[in-house]
PDB file of C-alpha atoms in Angstrom:
ATOM      1  CA  MET A 836      87.016 123.072 122.666  1.00  0.00           C
ATOM      2  CA  SER A 837      85.259 125.232 120.154  1.00  0.00           C
ATOM      3  CA  LEU A 838      87.129 127.108 117.479  1.00  0.00           C
ATOM      4  CA  MET A 839      85.562 130.341 118.719  1.00  0.00           C
ATOM      5  CA  ILE A 840      87.097 129.913 122.194  1.00  0.00           C
ATOM      6  CA  VAL A 841      90.506 129.166 120.661  1.00  0.00           C
ATOM      7  CA  ALA A 842      90.257 132.257 118.445  1.00  0.00           C
ATOM      8  CA  PHE A 843      89.074 134.425 121.361  1.00  0.00           C
ATOM      9  CA  THR A 844      92.008 133.200 123.458  1.00  0.00           C
ATOM     10  CA  ALA A 845      94.544 133.801 120.677  1.00  0.00           C
ATOM     11  CA  ILE A 846      93.216 137.320 120.057  1.00  0.00           C
ATOM     12  CA  SER A 847      93.240 138.136 123.763  1.00  0.00           C
ATOM     13  CA  ILE A 848      96.833 136.923 124.138  1.00  0.00           C
ATOM     14  CA  ALA A 849      97.786 139.111 121.151  1.00  0.00           C
ATOM     15  CA  PHE A 850      96.135 142.052 122.941  1.00  0.00           C
ATOM     16  CA  GLY A 851      98.177 141.226 126.054  1.00  0.00           C
ATOM     17  CA  PHE A 852     101.449 141.020 124.120  1.00  0.00           C
ATOM     18  CA  ALA A 853     100.724 144.347 122.412  1.00  0.00           C
ATOM     19  CA  ILE A 854      99.898 146.058 125.721  1.00  0.00           C
ATOM     20  CA  ASP A 855     103.099 144.732 127.237  1.00  0.00           C
ATOM     21  CA  PHE A 856     105.238 145.577 124.194  1.00  0.00           C
ATOM     22  CA  PHE A 857     103.931 149.135 123.845  1.00  0.00           C
ATOM     23  CA  ASP A 858     104.059 149.629 127.632  1.00  0.00           C
ATOM     24  CA  VAL A 859     100.507 150.942 127.709  1.00  0.00           C
ATOM     25  CA  GLU A 860     100.557 151.045 131.517  1.00  0.00           C
ATOM     26  CA  LYS A 861     103.383 153.614 131.422  1.00  0.00           C
ATOM     27  CA  LEU A 862     101.593 155.528 128.664  1.00  0.00           C
ATOM     28  CA  LEU A 863      98.444 155.745 130.801  1.00  0.00           C
ATOM     29  CA  ARG A 864     100.495 156.936 133.796  1.00  0.00           C
ATOM     30  CA  THR A 865     102.050 159.659 131.664  1.00  0.00           C
ATOM     31  CA  VAL A 866      98.818 160.799 130.017  1.00  0.00           C
ATOM     32  CA  THR A 867      96.600 160.718 133.113  1.00  0.00           C
ATOM     33  CA  GLY A 868      99.093 161.506 135.847  1.00  0.00           C
ATOM     34  CA  LEU A 869      97.675 158.595 137.852  1.00  0.00           C
ATOM     35  CA  GLU A 870      99.865 156.197 139.783  1.00  0.00           C
ATOM     36  CA  SER A 871      99.910 152.502 138.865  1.00  0.00           C
ATOM     37  CA  ASN A 872      97.863 151.362 141.835  1.00  0.00           C
ATOM     38  CA  TYR A 873      94.508 149.751 142.425  1.00  0.00           C
ATOM     39  CA  GLY A 874      92.436 152.933 142.833  1.00  0.00           C
ATOM     40  CA  LEU A 875      91.076 153.069 139.287  1.00  0.00           C
ATOM     41  CA  ILE A 876      90.279 149.361 138.987  1.00  0.00           C
ATOM     42  CA  GLY A 877      88.678 149.526 142.430  1.00  0.00           C
ATOM     43  CA  LEU A 878      86.420 152.401 141.370  1.00  0.00           C
ATOM     44  CA  VAL A 879      85.414 150.584 138.197  1.00  0.00           C
ATOM     45  CA  MET A 880      84.616 147.418 140.144  1.00  0.00           C
ATOM     46  CA  LEU A 881      82.413 149.527 142.439  1.00  0.00           C
ATOM     47  CA  PHE A 882      80.779 151.004 139.328  1.00  0.00           C
ATOM     48  CA  ASN A 883      80.098 147.422 138.232  1.00  0.00           C
ATOM     49  CA  ILE A 884      78.165 146.831 141.462  1.00  0.00           C
ATOM     50  CA  TYR A 885      75.952 149.826 140.718  1.00  0.00           C
ATOM     51  CA  ILE A 886      75.360 148.563 137.184  1.00  0.00           C
ATOM     52  CA  LEU A 887      74.158 145.232 138.581  1.00  0.00           C
ATOM     53  CA  MET A 888      71.858 147.013 141.036  1.00  0.00           C
ATOM     54  CA  TYR A 889      70.499 149.204 138.233  1.00  0.00           C
ATOM     55  CA  LEU A 890      69.812 146.193 136.019  1.00  0.00           C
ATOM     56  CA  GLY A 891      68.150 144.382 138.924  1.00  0.00           C
ATOM     57  CA  MET A 892      65.892 147.381 139.545  1.00  0.00           C
ATOM     58  CA  ASN A 893      65.008 147.388 135.845  1.00  0.00           C
ATOM     59  CA  VAL A 894      63.774 143.817 136.209  1.00  0.00           C
ATOM     60  CA  GLY A 895      61.714 144.795 139.275  1.00  0.00           C
ATOM     61  CA  ARG A 896      60.100 147.676 137.375  1.00  0.00           C
ATOM     62  CA  ALA A 897      59.439 145.406 134.392  1.00  0.00           C
ATOM     63  CA  ARG A 898      57.788 142.837 136.684  1.00  0.00           C
ATOM     64  CA  LYS A 899      55.315 145.476 137.859  1.00  0.00           C
ATOM     65  CA  LYS A 900      54.769 146.956 134.412  1.00  0.00           C
ATOM     66  CA  TYR A 901      54.190 143.630 132.646  1.00  0.00           C
ATOM     67  CA  GLY A 902      52.568 141.728 135.540  1.00  0.00           C
ATOM     68  CA  VAL A 903      55.162 139.000 136.002  1.00  0.00           C
ATOM     69  CA  GLU A 904      54.929 137.781 139.604  1.00  0.00           C
ATOM     70  CA  TYR A 905      57.744 136.323 141.707  1.00  0.00           C
ATOM     71  CA  PRO A 906      59.202 133.674 141.622  1.00  0.00           C
ATOM     72  CA  THR A 907      58.576 133.367 137.880  1.00  0.00           C
ATOM     73  CA  MET A 908      61.928 133.890 136.198  1.00  0.00           C
ATOM     74  CA  TYR A 909      60.613 134.445 132.658  1.00  0.00           C
ATOM     75  CA  ALA A 910      57.174 135.215 131.231  1.00  0.00           C
ATOM     76  CA  ASP A 911      55.638 132.444 129.139  1.00  0.00           C
ATOM     77  CA  VAL A 912      55.343 134.073 125.732  1.00  0.00           C
ATOM     78  CA  ASN A 913      53.164 131.249 124.373  1.00  0.00           C
ATOM     79  CA  HIS A 914      50.547 131.506 127.144  1.00  0.00           C
ATOM     80  CA  SER A 915      50.620 135.223 127.880  1.00  0.00           C
ATOM     81  CA  LYS A 916      47.695 137.526 127.188  1.00  0.00           C
ATOM     82  CA  ASN A 917      50.124 140.013 125.678  1.00  0.00           C
ATOM     83  CA  ARG A 918      52.987 138.225 123.886  1.00  0.00           C
ATOM     84  CA  LYS A 919      54.801 141.492 123.096  1.00  0.00           C
ATOM     85  CA  ASN A 920      54.920 142.525 126.762  1.00  0.00           C
ATOM     86  CA  ALA A 921      56.027 139.029 127.793  1.00  0.00           C
ATOM     87  CA  ASN A 922      58.838 139.238 125.254  1.00  0.00           C
ATOM     88  CA  ILE A 923      59.934 142.686 126.468  1.00  0.00           C
ATOM     89  CA  PHE A 924      59.986 141.471 130.077  1.00  0.00           C
ATOM     90  CA  ASN A 925      62.048 138.451 129.066  1.00  0.00           C
ATOM     91  CA  CYS A 926      64.541 140.689 127.279  1.00  0.00           C
ATOM     92  CA  VAL A 927      64.897 142.950 130.344  1.00  0.00           C
ATOM     93  CA  GLN A 928      65.304 139.876 132.564  1.00  0.00           C
ATOM     94  CA  ARG A 929      67.776 138.263 130.165  1.00  0.00           C
ATOM     95  CA  SER A 930      69.971 141.374 130.009  1.00  0.00           C
ATOM     96  CA  HIS A 931      70.293 141.297 133.796  1.00  0.00           C
ATOM     97  CA  GLN A 932      70.788 137.529 133.934  1.00  0.00           C
ATOM     98  CA  ASN A 933      73.502 137.638 131.276  1.00  0.00           C
ATOM     99  CA  SER A 934      75.317 140.331 133.236  1.00  0.00           C
ATOM    100  CA  LEU A 935      75.229 138.131 136.330  1.00  0.00           C
ATOM    101  CA  GLU A 936      76.502 135.151 134.328  1.00  0.00           C
ATOM    102  CA  GLN A 937      79.515 137.196 133.189  1.00  0.00           C
ATOM    103  CA  GLN A 938      80.551 138.330 136.687  1.00  0.00           C
ATOM    104  CA  ALA A 939      82.854 135.439 137.562  1.00  0.00           C
ATOM    105  CA  THR A 940      84.855 135.930 134.366  1.00  0.00           C
ATOM    106  CA  PHE A 941      84.882 139.717 134.682  1.00  0.00           C
ATOM    107  CA  LEU A 942      86.026 139.800 138.306  1.00  0.00           C
ATOM    108  CA  THR A 943      88.667 137.103 137.738  1.00  0.00           C
ATOM    109  CA  VAL A 944      90.336 138.895 134.827  1.00  0.00           C
ATOM    110  CA  CYS A 945      90.113 142.249 136.647  1.00  0.00           C
ATOM    111  CA  ALA A 946      91.944 140.802 139.650  1.00  0.00           C
ATOM    112  CA  LEU A 947      94.580 138.997 137.586  1.00  0.00           C
ATOM    113  CA  SER A 948      95.350 141.734 135.067  1.00  0.00           C
ATOM    114  CA  ALA A 949      95.502 144.466 137.732  1.00  0.00           C
ATOM    115  CA  GLN A 950      98.505 142.743 139.333  1.00  0.00           C
ATOM    116  CA  LYS A 951     100.784 144.109 136.610  1.00  0.00           C
ATOM    117  CA  TYR A 952      98.575 146.504 134.641  1.00  0.00           C
ATOM    118  CA  PRO A 953      96.282 148.287 137.139  1.00  0.00           C
ATOM    119  CA  LEU A 954      95.557 151.326 134.963  1.00  0.00           C
ATOM    120  CA  VAL A 955      95.067 149.253 131.817  1.00  0.00           C
ATOM    121  CA  ALA A 956      92.779 146.974 133.810  1.00  0.00           C
ATOM    122  CA  GLY A 957      90.792 149.971 135.073  1.00  0.00           C
ATOM    123  CA  VAL A 958      90.278 151.427 131.595  1.00  0.00           C
ATOM    124  CA  ALA A 959      89.500 148.028 130.043  1.00  0.00           C
ATOM    125  CA  ALA A 960      87.045 147.178 132.838  1.00  0.00           C
ATOM    126  CA  PHE A 961      85.331 150.535 132.316  1.00  0.00           C
ATOM    127  CA  VAL A 962      84.910 149.683 128.617  1.00  0.00           C
ATOM    128  CA  VAL A 963      83.372 146.338 129.635  1.00  0.00           C
ATOM    129  CA  CYS A 964      80.965 148.141 131.995  1.00  0.00           C
ATOM    130  CA  LEU A 965      79.915 150.633 129.328  1.00  0.00           C
ATOM    131  CA  GLY A 966      79.423 147.748 126.915  1.00  0.00           C
ATOM    132  CA  ARG A 967      77.278 145.992 129.488  1.00  0.00           C
ATOM    133  CA  LEU A 968      75.061 149.076 129.854  1.00  0.00           C
ATOM    134  CA  ALA A 969      74.704 149.435 126.072  1.00  0.00           C
ATOM    135  CA  TYR A 970      73.942 145.708 125.801  1.00  0.00           C
ATOM    136  CA  ALA A 971      71.201 145.969 128.428  1.00  0.00           C
ATOM    137  CA  ALA A 972      69.722 149.137 126.920  1.00  0.00           C
ATOM    138  CA  GLY A 973      69.519 147.540 123.489  1.00  0.00           C
ATOM    139  CA  TYR A 974      68.215 144.202 124.717  1.00  0.00           C
ATOM    140  CA  SER A 975      65.594 145.831 126.945  1.00  0.00           C
ATOM    141  CA  THR A 976      63.829 147.287 123.914  1.00  0.00           C
ATOM    142  CA  GLY A 977      62.323 143.863 123.275  1.00  0.00           C
ATOM    143  CA  ASP A 978      64.410 143.379 120.127  1.00  0.00           C
ATOM    144  CA  PRO A 979      67.201 140.928 121.045  1.00  0.00           C
ATOM    145  CA  SER A 980      69.278 141.928 118.010  1.00  0.00           C
ATOM    146  CA  LYS A 981      69.793 145.369 119.584  1.00  0.00           C
ATOM    147  CA  ARG A 982      71.886 143.785 122.344  1.00  0.00           C
ATOM    148  CA  TYR A 983      74.812 143.869 119.928  1.00  0.00           C
ATOM    149  CA  ARG A 984      75.050 147.605 120.561  1.00  0.00           C
ATOM    150  CA  GLY A 985      77.173 146.614 123.542  1.00  0.00           C
ATOM    151  CA  ALA A 986      79.572 144.412 121.564  1.00  0.00           C
ATOM    152  CA  PHE A 987      82.332 147.029 121.934  1.00  0.00           C
ATOM    153  CA  GLY A 988      82.644 145.843 125.554  1.00  0.00           C
ATOM    154  CA  TYR A 989      84.444 142.772 124.233  1.00  0.00           C
ATOM    155  CA  PHE A 990      87.477 144.946 123.435  1.00  0.00           C
ATOM    156  CA  GLY A 991      87.770 145.587 127.166  1.00  0.00           C
ATOM    157  CA  LEU A 992      87.267 141.906 127.957  1.00  0.00           C
ATOM    158  CA  LEU A 993      89.882 140.841 125.388  1.00  0.00           C
ATOM    159  CA  THR A 994      92.315 143.306 126.962  1.00  0.00           C
ATOM    160  CA  LEU A 995      91.652 142.028 130.488  1.00  0.00           C
ATOM    161  CA  LEU A 996      91.919 138.410 129.400  1.00  0.00           C
ATOM    162  CA  GLY A 997      95.129 138.993 127.455  1.00  0.00           C
ATOM    163  CA  CYS A 998      96.783 140.864 130.320  1.00  0.00           C
ATOM    164  CA  SER A 999      95.695 138.079 132.684  1.00  0.00           C
ATOM    165  CA  TRP A1000      97.451 135.527 130.474  1.00  0.00           C
ATOM    166  CA  ILE A1001     100.640 137.623 130.493  1.00  0.00           C
ATOM    167  CA  VAL A1002     100.545 137.987 134.289  1.00  0.00           C
ATOM    168  CA  CYS A1003     100.034 134.257 134.840  1.00  0.00           C
ATOM    169  CA  LEU A1004     102.688 133.178 132.329  1.00  0.00           C
ATOM    170  CA  GLU A1005     105.231 135.602 133.806  1.00  0.00           C
ATOM    171  CA  GLN A1006     104.494 134.357 137.317  1.00  0.00           C
ATOM    172  CA  LEU A1007     105.213 130.829 136.090  1.00  0.00           C
ATOM    173  CA  GLY A1008     108.651 132.098 135.046  1.00  0.00           C
ATOM    174  CA  LEU A1009     108.028 132.186 131.293  1.00  0.00           C
ATOM    175  CA  ASP A1010     109.570 134.948 129.199  1.00  0.00           C
ATOM    176  CA  VAL A1011     106.669 136.608 127.408  1.00  0.00           C
ATOM    177  CA  ASN A1012     108.651 139.318 125.661  1.00  0.00           C
ATOM    178  CA  VAL A1013     108.160 137.496 122.352  1.00  0.00           C
ATOM    179  CA  ILE A1014     107.524 140.556 120.211  1.00  0.00           C
ATOM    180  CA  SER A1015     110.724 142.335 121.237  1.00  0.00           C
ATOM    181  CA  LYS A1016     112.786 139.236 120.339  1.00  0.00           C
ATOM    182  CA  PHE A1017     111.414 139.207 116.800  1.00  0.00           C
ATOM    183  CA  ILE A1018     111.939 142.929 116.286  1.00  0.00           C
ATOM    184  CA  LYS A1019     115.598 142.965 117.433  1.00  0.00           C
TER     185      LYS A1019
END
């Protein structure tokens, strides 16, 4: 297992512990007046569907604009008449493909974390969605380094992943109130 995955997991679990310790779900209920139910996370998951449709339509428009016929997945930059246009198409296509690749993870942590933290999950998922849009907008310029404009979405993903860990560990009967034990 790579060190990056271990670090990502440790950071996400720390996020989960902090959310549980500071009772962020209750804070969100108080601030927003919303009930702790699945309405918000449901709306954000629907928003996610529209993001995927939007990104798919972007690929369709790019196919027409840059002359990349179906079923070709990516333009061949080395054999294209216009290498710049081939690269831009590939960046548009890649931003959509990457979003599709992330769906299994995103939907899993939304479903798990919403069991105990539905409002936190809704807000965190919204941050992921906004990050995904910023990622696609940056990547679609043809400059892959601009995809990092959406890196803030990882704060939402870390939150969802950490809350998912807390939910699963609690359902296994483990006491996850570690922080409160050290503070007392």
